[in-house]
Coordinates of C-alpha atoms and ligand atoms in Angstrom, one line a residue:
M1230 CA 93.1 112.7 93.4
K1231 CA 91.0 115.5 92.3
P1232 CA 87.2 115.3 93.1
E1233 CA 86.3 115.0 89.4
S1234 CA 88.7 112.0 89.2
I1235 CA 87.3 110.3 92.2
Q1236 CA 83.9 110.2 90.6
K1237 CA 85.2 107.6 88.2
Y1238 CA 85.4 105.0 91.0
R1239 CA 82.9 102.8 92.8
P1240 CA 83.0 100.9 96.1
F1241 CA 83.7 97.2 95.9
P1242 CA 80.7 95.0 96.9
A1243 CA 80.9 93.2 100.2
V1244 CA 80.4 89.5 100.6
E1245 CA 77.2 88.3 102.2
L1246 CA 78.7 86.1 105.0
P1247 CA 77.2 87.1 108.3
D1248 CA 78.5 84.0 110.1
R1249 CA 82.1 84.4 108.9
Q1250 CA 84.5 82.5 111.1
W1251 CA 87.9 83.9 110.0
P1252 CA 88.0 87.0 112.2
S1253 CA 88.2 84.9 115.4
R1254 CA 90.8 82.5 114.1
T1255 CA 94.6 82.7 114.5
I1256 CA 97.3 81.3 112.3
T1257 CA 98.8 78.3 114.0
H1258 CA 100.8 76.5 111.4
A1259 CA 102.5 77.3 108.1
P1260 CA 100.8 76.6 104.7
I1261 CA 102.3 74.7 101.8
W1262 CA 104.5 77.3 100.1
C1263 CA 105.0 77.6 96.4
S1264 CA 107.5 80.0 94.9
V1265 CA 106.4 81.6 91.7
D1266 CA 109.6 83.6 91.3
L1267 CA 110.6 81.8 88.2
R1268 CA 107.3 82.4 86.4
D1269 CA 105.2 85.3 87.8
G1270 CA 108.3 87.1 89.0
N1271 CA 110.3 86.4 85.8
Q1272 CA 107.5 87.5 83.4
A1273 CA 107.4 90.9 85.2
L1274 CA 111.1 91.7 84.8
P1275 CA 112.2 94.3 82.4
I1276 CA 115.1 91.9 81.5
P1277 CA 113.9 88.4 82.2
M1278 CA 116.3 85.9 83.7
S1279 CA 118.5 83.9 81.4
V1280 CA 118.5 80.1 81.6
E1281 CA 121.7 80.2 83.7
E1282 CA 120.3 82.7 86.1
K1283 CA 117.1 80.7 86.4
L1284 CA 119.2 77.6 87.3
E1285 CA 121.0 79.5 90.0
F1286 CA 117.7 81.0 91.3
F1287 CA 116.1 77.5 91.4
D1288 CA 119.0 76.2 93.5
V1289 CA 118.6 79.2 95.9
L1290 CA 114.8 78.4 96.2
C1291 CA 115.6 74.8 97.0
A1292 CA 118.2 75.8 99.6
I1293 CA 115.6 78.1 101.3
G1294 CA 113.3 75.1 101.7
F1295 CA 110.6 75.5 99.0
K1296 CA 109.1 72.1 98.2
Q1297 CA 106.9 73.5 95.3
I1298 CA 108.5 75.7 92.7
E1299 CA 106.7 77.1 89.6
V1300 CA 109.4 76.9 87.0
G1301 CA 107.7 78.7 84.2
F1302 CA 105.4 78.7 81.3
P1303 CA 107.2 76.1 79.2
S1304 CA 104.8 76.4 76.2
A1305 CA 105.2 80.1 76.0
A1306 CA 108.9 80.5 75.1
D1307 CA 111.9 78.5 74.1
T1308 CA 113.9 79.7 77.1
E1309 CA 111.2 78.5 79.4
F1310 CA 111.1 75.1 77.7
L1311 CA 114.8 74.8 77.6
F1312 CA 115.2 75.7 81.3
L1313 CA 112.7 73.1 82.3
R1314 CA 114.4 70.5 80.2
R1315 CA 117.7 71.3 81.7
L1316 CA 116.2 70.9 85.2
I1317 CA 114.8 67.5 84.3
D1318 CA 117.6 66.1 82.0
E1319 CA 120.4 67.2 84.2
N1320 CA 118.7 65.8 87.2
R1321 CA 118.7 69.1 89.1
I1322 CA 115.4 68.7 90.9
P1323 CA 115.8 67.4 94.5
D1324 CA 113.6 64.4 95.3
D1325 CA 111.5 66.3 97.8
V1326 CA 110.9 69.2 95.4
T1327 CA 107.9 69.3 93.0
I1328 CA 108.1 71.6 90.0
Q1329 CA 105.0 73.4 88.8
V1330 CA 104.3 74.5 85.2
L1331 CA 101.7 77.1 84.2
V1332 CA 99.6 77.0 81.1
Q1333 CA 96.5 78.7 79.7
T1334 CA 93.6 76.4 78.9
R1335 CA 94.4 76.2 75.2
E1336 CA 94.9 73.0 73.4
H1337 CA 98.3 73.4 71.7
L1338 CA 99.8 75.0 74.8
I1339 CA 98.6 72.2 77.1
R1340 CA 100.0 69.5 74.7
R1341 CA 103.4 71.3 74.6
T1342 CA 103.4 71.6 78.4
F1343 CA 103.0 67.8 78.8
E1344 CA 106.0 67.3 76.4
A1345 CA 108.0 69.7 78.6
I1346 CA 107.4 67.8 81.8
A1347 CA 108.1 64.3 80.5
G1348 CA 110.7 62.6 82.7
A1349 CA 110.1 64.7 85.8
R1350 CA 109.5 62.7 88.9
R1351 CA 106.6 64.8 90.0
A1352 CA 105.0 67.9 88.5
I1353 CA 102.1 70.2 89.2
V1354 CA 100.3 71.1 86.0
H1355 CA 98.6 74.4 86.6
I1356 CA 95.9 75.5 84.1
Y1357 CA 94.0 78.8 84.2
N1358 CA 91.4 80.8 82.4
S1359 CA 90.2 84.3 83.2
T1360 CA 86.7 84.4 84.7
S1361 CA 85.8 87.9 85.8
P1362 CA 82.9 89.9 84.2
L1363 CA 85.4 92.5 83.2
Q1364 CA 87.6 90.0 81.4
R1365 CA 84.6 88.3 79.9
R1366 CA 83.3 91.6 78.6
V1367 CA 86.5 93.3 77.5
T1368 CA 89.1 90.7 76.8
F1369 CA 86.8 87.9 75.5
G1370 CA 84.4 90.2 73.6
D1371 CA 81.3 89.8 75.8
A1372 CA 81.7 86.0 76.3
T1373 CA 79.0 84.4 78.3
R1374 CA 79.5 82.6 81.6
E1375 CA 78.9 79.3 79.8
Q1376 CA 81.5 80.0 77.2
I1377 CA 84.1 80.8 79.9
R1378 CA 83.2 77.8 82.0
D1379 CA 83.5 75.6 78.9
I1380 CA 87.0 76.8 78.3
A1381 CA 87.9 75.5 81.8
V1382 CA 86.0 72.3 81.2
E1383 CA 87.7 71.6 77.8
G1384 CA 91.1 72.4 79.3
A1385 CA 90.5 70.1 82.3
K1386 CA 89.4 67.3 80.0
L1387 CA 92.4 67.6 77.8
V1388 CA 94.7 67.5 80.8
R1389 CA 93.0 64.4 82.1
E1390 CA 93.5 62.8 78.7
L1391 CA 97.2 63.8 78.6
V1392 CA 98.2 62.6 82.1
P1393 CA 98.8 59.0 80.9
T1394 CA 101.2 60.3 78.2
V1395 CA 103.7 61.0 81.0
P1396 CA 103.6 57.6 82.8
H1397 CA 106.9 58.2 84.7
T1398 CA 105.7 61.5 86.1
E1399 CA 103.4 61.9 89.1
V1400 CA 101.1 64.7 87.9
V1401 CA 99.4 66.9 90.4
L1402 CA 96.6 69.0 89.0
Q1403 CA 95.9 72.7 89.7
Y1404 CA 93.2 75.0 88.4
S1405 CA 93.0 78.8 88.8
P1406 CA 90.0 80.9 87.9
E1407 CA 92.3 83.8 87.0
S1408 CA 90.9 87.2 88.0
F1409 CA 89.1 85.4 90.9
S1410 CA 89.4 88.7 92.8
D1411 CA 86.6 90.3 90.8
T1412 CA 84.7 87.3 89.7
E1413 CA 81.2 86.7 91.0
L1414 CA 81.6 84.0 93.7
D1415 CA 78.9 81.8 92.4
F1416 CA 80.6 81.8 89.0
A1417 CA 84.1 81.1 90.3
L1418 CA 82.6 78.2 92.2
E1419 CA 80.8 76.9 89.1
C1420 CA 84.1 76.9 87.2
C1421 CA 86.1 75.3 90.0
N1422 CA 83.5 72.7 90.7
A1423 CA 83.3 71.8 87.0
V1424 CA 87.0 71.2 86.9
I1425 CA 86.9 69.2 90.2
G1426 CA 84.1 67.1 88.7
I1427 CA 86.4 66.2 85.8
W1428 CA 89.6 65.6 87.7
Q1429 CA 87.9 63.7 90.6
P1430 CA 90.5 64.4 93.3
T1431 CA 90.5 62.2 96.4
P1432 CA 91.9 62.9 99.9
E1433 CA 94.8 60.6 98.9
K1434 CA 95.3 62.3 95.6
K1435 CA 94.4 65.9 96.1
M1436 CA 94.2 68.7 93.5
I1437 CA 94.9 72.4 94.0
I1438 CA 92.3 75.1 93.6
N1439 CA 94.2 78.4 93.4
L1440 CA 92.1 81.5 94.0
P1441 CA 94.2 84.4 92.7
D1442 CA 93.9 87.9 93.9
T1443 CA 95.0 88.7 90.4
V1444 CA 94.4 92.4 90.8
Q1445 CA 93.7 93.7 94.3
W1446 CA 90.5 95.6 94.0
T1447 CA 89.5 95.7 97.6
T1448 CA 90.3 95.3 101.3
P1449 CA 91.9 92.1 102.8
N1450 CA 88.7 91.4 104.8
I1451 CA 86.7 91.0 101.7
H1452 CA 89.4 88.8 100.2
A1453 CA 89.1 86.7 103.4
D1454 CA 85.3 86.5 103.1
M1455 CA 85.7 85.3 99.5
I1456 CA 88.1 82.6 100.5
E1457 CA 86.0 81.4 103.4
W1458 CA 82.9 81.4 101.2
M1459 CA 84.8 79.3 98.6
C1460 CA 86.2 76.9 101.2
R1461 CA 82.6 76.3 102.5
H1462 CA 81.1 75.7 99.0
L1463 CA 83.7 73.9 97.0
D1464 CA 82.9 70.3 96.2
R1465 CA 85.2 67.6 97.7
R1466 CA 86.9 70.1 100.1
D1467 CA 88.8 67.3 101.8
S1468 CA 90.4 66.4 98.4
L1469 CA 91.6 70.0 97.7
D1470 CA 94.5 72.2 98.7
V1471 CA 93.0 75.7 98.5
S1472 CA 95.7 78.0 97.4
L1473 CA 96.2 81.8 97.7
H1474 CA 97.9 83.9 95.1
T1475 CA 97.8 87.5 96.1
H1476 CA 99.2 90.5 94.3
N1477 CA 99.8 93.8 95.9
D1478 CA 98.0 96.6 94.0
R1479 CA 96.6 98.1 97.2
G1480 CA 99.8 97.3 99.2
T1481 CA 98.0 94.6 101.1
G1482 CA 99.3 91.4 99.6
T1483 CA 100.6 90.2 103.0
A1484 CA 97.5 91.2 104.9
A1485 CA 95.2 89.5 102.3
T1486 CA 97.3 86.3 102.5
E1487 CA 97.3 86.2 106.3
L1488 CA 93.5 86.8 106.5
G1489 CA 93.1 84.2 103.6
L1490 CA 94.9 81.6 105.7
M1491 CA 92.6 82.4 108.6
A1492 CA 89.7 81.9 106.2
G1493 CA 90.8 78.3 105.5
A1494 CA 93.4 78.3 102.7
D1495 CA 96.1 75.6 102.8
R1496 CA 98.7 76.9 100.4
V1497 CA 100.4 80.1 99.5
E1498 CA 102.0 81.2 96.2
G1499 CA 104.3 84.2 96.1
T1500 CA 107.8 85.4 95.4
L1501 CA 110.9 86.6 97.3
F1502 CA 110.6 90.2 98.3
G1503 CA 107.3 90.4 96.4
N1504 CA 108.7 90.6 92.9
G1505 CA 106.0 90.3 90.2
E1506 CA 103.6 92.1 87.9
R1507 CA 102.8 95.8 88.7
T1508 CA 103.3 96.3 92.5
G1509 CA 104.3 92.6 92.7
N1510 CA 103.2 89.3 94.1
L1511 CA 102.9 88.4 97.7
D1512 CA 106.2 88.7 99.5
I1513 CA 106.7 85.2 100.9
V1514 CA 109.6 86.3 103.0
N1515 CA 107.4 88.8 104.8
V1516 CA 104.6 86.3 105.5
A1517 CA 107.0 83.5 106.6
L1518 CA 108.9 85.8 109.0
N1519 CA 105.7 87.2 110.4
M1520 CA 104.9 83.6 111.3
N1521 CA 108.3 83.0 112.8
S1522 CA 107.8 86.2 114.9
H1523 CA 104.8 84.5 116.4
G1524 CA 106.7 81.3 117.1
I1525 CA 105.5 79.4 114.1
A1526 CA 108.0 77.3 112.1
T1527 CA 107.6 77.6 108.4
G1528 CA 110.2 75.2 106.8
L1529 CA 111.7 78.2 105.0
D1530 CA 115.1 79.4 106.0
F1531 CA 115.6 83.2 105.9
S1532 CA 118.4 83.3 108.4
D1533 CA 120.8 85.1 106.0
L1534 CA 118.5 87.7 104.4
T1535 CA 121.3 90.1 103.4
S1536 CA 123.1 87.5 101.3
L1537 CA 119.7 86.4 99.8
R1538 CA 118.9 89.9 98.9
H1539 CA 122.2 90.3 97.1
V1540 CA 121.7 87.2 95.1
Y1541 CA 118.1 88.2 94.3
E1542 CA 119.2 91.8 93.3
R1543 CA 121.9 90.4 91.1
I1544 CA 119.8 87.9 89.3
T1545 CA 116.5 89.9 88.9
R1546 CA 118.2 93.3 88.5
M1547 CA 115.5 94.6 90.9
T1548 CA 116.3 96.5 94.1
V1549 CA 114.9 95.9 97.5
G1550 CA 113.7 99.1 99.2
E1551 CA 115.4 100.4 102.3
R1552 CA 112.2 100.2 104.3
H1553 CA 111.2 96.8 103.0
P1554 CA 110.0 94.6 106.0
Y1555 CA 112.7 92.5 107.5
V1556 CA 115.2 92.9 104.7
G1557 CA 115.5 96.6 103.9
E1558 CA 118.8 98.3 104.8
L1559 CA 117.1 100.6 107.4
V1560 CA 114.5 98.3 109.0
F1561 CA 116.4 97.5 112.1
T1562 CA 117.9 101.0 112.4
A1563 CA 116.9 103.6 114.9
F1564 CA 117.9 107.3 114.4
S1565 CA 115.5 108.8 116.9
G1566 CA 116.9 109.4 120.4
S1567 CA 113.9 108.0 122.2
H1568 CA 113.8 104.8 120.1
Q1569 CA 117.6 104.4 120.6
D1570 CA 117.3 104.8 124.3
A1571 CA 114.5 102.2 124.5
I1572 CA 116.3 99.7 122.3
K1573 CA 119.5 100.1 124.3
K1574 CA 117.6 99.5 127.5
G1575 CA 115.8 96.5 126.0
L1576 CA 119.0 94.9 124.7
D1577 CA 120.9 95.5 127.9
R1578 CA 118.0 94.1 129.9
R1579 CA 117.8 91.1 127.7
D1580 CA 121.6 90.5 128.0
R1581 CA 121.1 90.3 131.8
E1582 CA 117.9 88.2 131.7
T1583 CA 119.1 85.6 129.3
V1584 CA 121.9 84.8 131.7
E1585 CA 119.2 83.5 134.1
D1586 CA 116.8 82.1 131.4
P1587 CA 118.3 81.6 127.9
A1588 CA 114.8 80.8 126.6
I1589 CA 113.2 84.0 127.7
P1590 CA 110.8 85.4 125.0
W1591 CA 112.0 88.2 122.8
A1592 CA 110.9 91.6 124.1
V1593 CA 112.9 94.6 122.9
P1594 CA 111.1 97.9 122.2
Y1595 CA 110.7 98.7 118.5
L1596 CA 112.2 95.4 117.3
T1597 CA 109.6 92.7 116.5
I1598 CA 112.4 90.1 116.0
D1599 CA 116.0 89.7 116.9
P1600 CA 117.9 91.1 113.9
Q1601 CA 120.5 88.4 114.4
D1602 CA 117.9 85.8 113.5
V1603 CA 117.8 87.1 109.9
G1604 CA 121.6 87.5 109.8
R1605 CA 121.6 91.2 110.7
S1606 CA 124.1 92.4 113.3
Y1607 CA 123.3 94.8 116.1
E1608 CA 125.9 97.2 114.7
A1609 CA 123.4 98.7 112.3
I1610 CA 120.6 99.1 114.8
I1611 CA 121.6 102.4 116.1
R1612 CA 122.8 105.1 113.7
I1613 CA 123.4 108.7 114.4
N1614 CA 122.1 111.8 112.8
S1615 CA 120.8 115.1 114.2
Q1616 CA 117.6 113.3 115.5
S1617 CA 119.6 110.9 117.6
G1618 CA 120.0 111.1 121.4
K1619 CA 122.5 110.5 124.0
G1620 CA 121.5 106.9 124.5
G1621 CA 122.2 106.0 120.9
I1622 CA 125.6 107.6 120.9
A1623 CA 126.5 105.9 124.2
Y1624 CA 125.4 102.6 122.5
I1625 CA 127.7 103.1 119.6
L1626 CA 130.6 104.2 121.8
D1627 CA 130.0 101.1 123.9
H1628 CA 129.3 98.5 121.2
E1629 CA 131.7 99.8 118.6
H1630 CA 134.5 101.3 120.6
G1631 CA 134.3 99.6 124.0
F1632 CA 133.7 102.8 126.0
D1633 CA 131.1 102.2 128.7
L1634 CA 130.5 105.8 129.6
P1635 CA 129.0 106.7 133.0
K1636 CA 125.3 107.6 132.6
T1637 CA 125.8 111.1 133.7
M1638 CA 128.4 111.6 131.0
H1639 CA 125.9 110.7 128.2
P1640 CA 124.2 114.1 127.9
Q1641 CA 127.5 116.0 127.5
V1642 CA 128.9 113.6 124.9
G1643 CA 125.5 113.1 123.2
S1644 CA 124.9 116.8 122.7
Y1645 CA 128.4 117.4 121.4
I1646 CA 128.2 114.5 118.8
Y1647 CA 124.6 115.0 117.6
G1648 CA 125.3 118.8 117.5
H1649 CA 128.1 117.9 115.0
A1650 CA 125.7 115.7 113.0
D1651 CA 123.2 118.6 112.9
A1652 CA 125.9 121.1 111.7
E1653 CA 126.9 118.6 109.0
G1654 CA 123.3 117.8 108.1
R1655 CA 124.1 114.1 107.6
E1656 CA 124.4 110.8 109.3
L1657 CA 127.7 110.1 111.1
G1658 CA 129.5 106.8 110.7
N1659 CA 130.6 104.7 113.6
E1660 CA 134.3 105.4 113.1
E1661 CA 133.6 109.1 112.8
I1662 CA 131.7 109.0 116.2
G1663 CA 134.7 107.3 117.8
D1664 CA 137.1 109.9 116.3
L1665 CA 134.9 112.8 117.5
F1666 CA 134.7 111.3 121.0
F1667 CA 138.5 110.8 121.1
E1668 CA 139.3 114.3 119.8
K1669 CA 137.0 116.0 122.2
Y1670 CA 137.3 114.0 125.5
V1671 CA 140.2 111.6 125.6
N1672 CA 143.8 112.2 126.7
L1673 CA 143.6 115.9 126.1
E1674 CA 147.0 117.6 126.5
S1675 CA 146.4 121.2 126.0
P1676 CA 146.9 123.6 127.7
L1677 CA 147.7 121.2 130.6
H1678 CA 150.0 118.3 129.7
L1679 CA 151.0 115.6 132.2
L1680 CA 154.6 114.7 131.2
E1681 CA 155.8 112.5 134.1
F1682 CA 154.2 111.0 137.2
E1683 CA 155.6 109.0 140.0
L1684 CA 154.1 107.7 143.2
D1685 CA 155.9 107.5 146.5
H1686 CA 154.2 105.1 149.0
T1687 CA 156.8 105.6 151.7
G1688 CA 156.8 107.8 154.8
K1689 CA 153.1 108.5 155.0
K1690 CA 150.5 107.2 157.5
D1691 CA 147.0 105.9 156.9
G1692 CA 147.5 104.9 153.2
E1693 CA 148.5 108.5 152.2
L1694 CA 150.9 108.7 149.3
T1695 CA 152.9 111.4 147.6
C1696 CA 153.1 112.1 143.9
H1697 CA 155.8 113.9 142.0
A1698 CA 154.8 115.1 138.6
T1699 CA 156.1 117.2 135.7
V1700 CA 153.5 119.1 133.8
K1701 CA 153.6 121.4 130.9
M1702 CA 151.3 124.4 131.0
G1703 CA 151.5 126.2 127.6
D1704 CA 155.2 126.4 127.0
E1705 CA 156.2 126.2 130.6
V1706 CA 157.4 122.9 132.2
I1707 CA 156.8 122.7 135.9
R1708 CA 157.6 120.1 138.5
G1709 CA 155.4 119.7 141.6
T1710 CA 154.5 117.4 144.5
G1711 CA 151.2 116.5 146.2
C1712 CA 149.8 114.2 148.8
G1713 CA 146.5 112.4 149.0
N1714 CA 144.8 109.1 149.8
G1715 CA 145.0 108.0 146.1
P1716 CA 146.8 109.0 142.9
I1717 CA 144.0 111.3 141.7
N1718 CA 143.6 112.9 145.1
A1719 CA 147.4 113.4 145.3
F1720 CA 147.5 114.9 141.8
V1721 CA 144.6 117.3 142.7
H1722 CA 146.7 118.6 145.6
L1723 CA 149.7 118.9 143.4
L1724 CA 147.6 121.1 141.0
A1725 CA 146.5 123.1 144.0
E1726 CA 150.1 123.7 145.0
L1727 CA 150.8 124.9 141.5
G1728 CA 147.8 127.2 141.6
Y1729 CA 145.7 125.3 139.0
K1730 CA 143.0 124.0 141.3
T1731 CA 139.9 125.6 140.0
F1732 CA 137.6 122.6 140.5
K1733 CA 136.6 119.7 142.7
V1734 CA 136.4 116.1 141.6
T1735 CA 132.8 115.0 141.7
D1736 CA 132.8 111.5 140.1
Y1737 CA 135.2 108.9 138.9
R1738 CA 134.8 105.5 137.1
S1739 CA 137.2 103.2 135.3
Q1740 CA 136.8 100.1 133.2
A1741 CA 138.9 97.7 131.1
L1742 CA 138.5 99.0 127.6
R1743 CA 136.8 96.2 125.5
G1744 CA 138.5 95.8 122.1
G1745 CA 141.2 98.3 123.1
S1746 CA 144.9 97.6 122.4
D1747 CA 146.5 95.3 124.9
A1748 CA 144.0 95.6 127.7
D1749 CA 143.9 99.4 127.9
S1750 CA 141.9 100.9 130.7
A1751 CA 139.5 103.8 130.3
A1752 CA 138.8 106.2 133.1
Y1753 CA 136.2 108.9 133.4
V1754 CA 136.6 111.9 135.8
Q1755 CA 133.9 114.5 136.4
I1756 CA 135.0 117.8 137.9
Q1757 CA 132.9 120.8 139.0
D1758 CA 134.1 124.3 138.2
S1759 CA 134.6 126.2 141.5
E1760 CA 133.1 129.4 140.1
S1761 CA 130.3 128.4 137.8
G1762 CA 129.4 125.0 139.4
A1763 CA 129.4 123.5 135.8
L1764 CA 130.1 119.8 135.7
L1765 CA 132.5 118.5 133.1
W1766 CA 133.6 115.0 132.2
G1767 CA 137.0 114.0 130.8
C1768 CA 138.2 110.6 129.7
G1769 CA 141.7 109.0 129.9
V1770 CA 143.0 105.8 128.2
D1771 CA 146.2 104.2 129.2
P1772 CA 147.6 100.7 129.8
S1773 CA 147.8 101.6 133.5
I1774 CA 144.6 102.2 135.3
E1775 CA 146.2 104.9 137.5
M1776 CA 147.5 106.8 134.5
A1777 CA 144.1 106.5 132.8
G1778 CA 142.5 108.2 135.8
L1779 CA 145.1 111.0 135.8
R1780 CA 144.7 111.5 132.1
A1781 CA 140.9 111.7 132.5
L1782 CA 141.4 114.4 135.2
V1783 CA 143.7 116.3 132.9
S1784 CA 141.2 116.0 130.0
A1785 CA 138.4 117.3 132.2
W1786 CA 140.6 120.2 133.3
N1787 CA 141.5 121.0 129.7
L1788 CA 137.8 121.0 128.8
Q1789 CA 137.3 123.4 131.6
H1790 CA 140.1 125.7 130.3
P1791 CA 139.9 125.4 126.5
T1792 CA 142.8 126.9 124.7
P1793 CA 141.5 129.9 122.9
Ligands
KIV284 O1 97.8 86.5 89.2 C1 97.2 85.6 88.6 O2 96.0 85.5 88.5 C2 98.1 84.5 88.1 C3 97.4 83.3 87.6 C4 98.0 82.8 86.4 C5 97.4 82.3 88.7 O3 99.3 84.7 88.1
ZN285 ZN1 99.9 86.3 89.5

C-alpha cells in the first residue's frame, strides 16, 4: 500500500489478560467438528449447490465422519427448506449425525425454522445476531447495546417457546454473537450470558456458544486471548460447548483455530478446503490433518484427499490451489535438487528402518506426513525441471523405470537430463525422462555395434575364457577373439586386438531390472578415456546378465566416440 493509504488503518487493541494460559498449552485431542459447507460454504458460491448436489455433498460429509453438519438456512430460501425436508422425509440422516440449522434472531424466520426441522431425530438450532460496535453503528443505525442484547434475548425466548412444538426432535441450542471478532468482550459476554440465562443448559444437556471470527481483524494470538477470556467468564461453563468459527481474511484461519483450541474451545466449525465467504472459512481438512501429523486421531477420514477434492470441485465449482496444504497438486512435489536428494535419502532410509521397526515415527526431510496417508503416491513427489538435481533424476529412473544407477553415475545422467529441461524451459514427464535416459545411455550401437558374441570356456587355465565376437564399426563388419577372466575382460582384450582399446574399465555393476520385461538385467560400465582421463558411464539392458554387461561397455565406448 502507499503511505497515504496506510494512514486509514489503526492497530487492533490487545486483550488485557496478563495471566493467559493458552501459550503454554498443547492440543492433545480433537474437538467436536461441525461442517458448515452446506450453509456458509454454499451461501458464498457464485452458483450455489442444487438440492441434488447438496444431497450428494451431505453423504460425502457423513462418509468423512462429521457428526454435526449445518445443512443450511431453511427459512431463507425454498431450496434450503426443500433440501432439509428431503433429508428428513427420506430418512437420509444417519442416526449418529446431528443436523444444524442457522437462523437470524427474527420471529418469522425462527418459526419457519422450527417447521423445517419437525421430524428430525436431533437438530441444533443455531441463532445469531450481530453484536460489534461497527455493526451496531452502521448496519443497525446506531443501535444501543441494550437494543442489540434484547434482540438476542427475544430470539432466545422464542426458541425456548418453540422447542415443545417439535416433540419428536431432540433440540440442541446454539447462540452466536455474530461479529464477535470485533465486539467488546464484556458486551459479547453480556449477550451470551443473557441467552445462557434463558436456555438454562446443564452438563447433561449442554448448549453451544459459538464465538465467530466473522471477519479476521487481527492476529491469532489476540483471537486466542478473546477465547480464553470468554471461557473464563461465561456462566455455566461446564454446561457449554464453546465453539470456534474462524474465517480467513488475514490468511490465519487455521492458526486462529489452533490457538483458540489451546485457549479452551471444545468445538470447531469450518468447511472442506476452506470454502466460504471472501477468503473463506476455516479449512477443516487442514486443521484435522495438522492434528493427525502430531499423532492425534480426529474421527475424520481424509485418507483419499484427491478423490475428495474432485468431488468438491465438481459440486462447488471451486478449484483447490496447487499449493493448498495437504491437497494441492504440488504440495508433495520437490523440484529443487537439494530437496530431492534429501527426500530420496529419507525415503530410502525409512524403507530400511521399517524392516526392523514397522512403527518407527515418520521422519523424512521436507515431508511433514507420509503422502500415502492422504492417498497420494510417491510418484508425484519428485518432478524434474531445470532446478532439479541428480538425486531427483536418479529417484525417477529408479522408482518409475527400475534403474538403480550407481551413485557415481548420477552426476553424468543428472546433468544431461536437467540440461535438457533447462533448454526446453519446462518440466519433464516421467516417461520423457526414461526415454531420454534410454536414448543417451542404453544399448548404444553406433559407431560400435556388437552383432554376435560367444564364450568358449574350454582350453584355458585359471578360469580364463575366450570370446569370439562380430562387431560392426561404421559400415565394416569385423570378427575378433579375446581372452580374459570374465566376459567383459575378454571383450576388452578383443577390442584391443582390433585396435579399439582407448580406455580402461573402472567400474561395473549389474541388477535385475525392476518392472522390466521378462526379468531383464541392467548393467552399468564405467570406462576411463586413456588420453583425457574422463570417466564415462554406459548402460546395457538384456535378458542375459552377461550381454547386459557387454552392451553397457559398448554404450560407454560409443559415448566416448560419438558419431559426428
Ligand atoms: O461468520 C459468522 O459470523 C457466521 C455466523 C452466522 C456464525 O457465519
Ligand atoms: Zn461464517
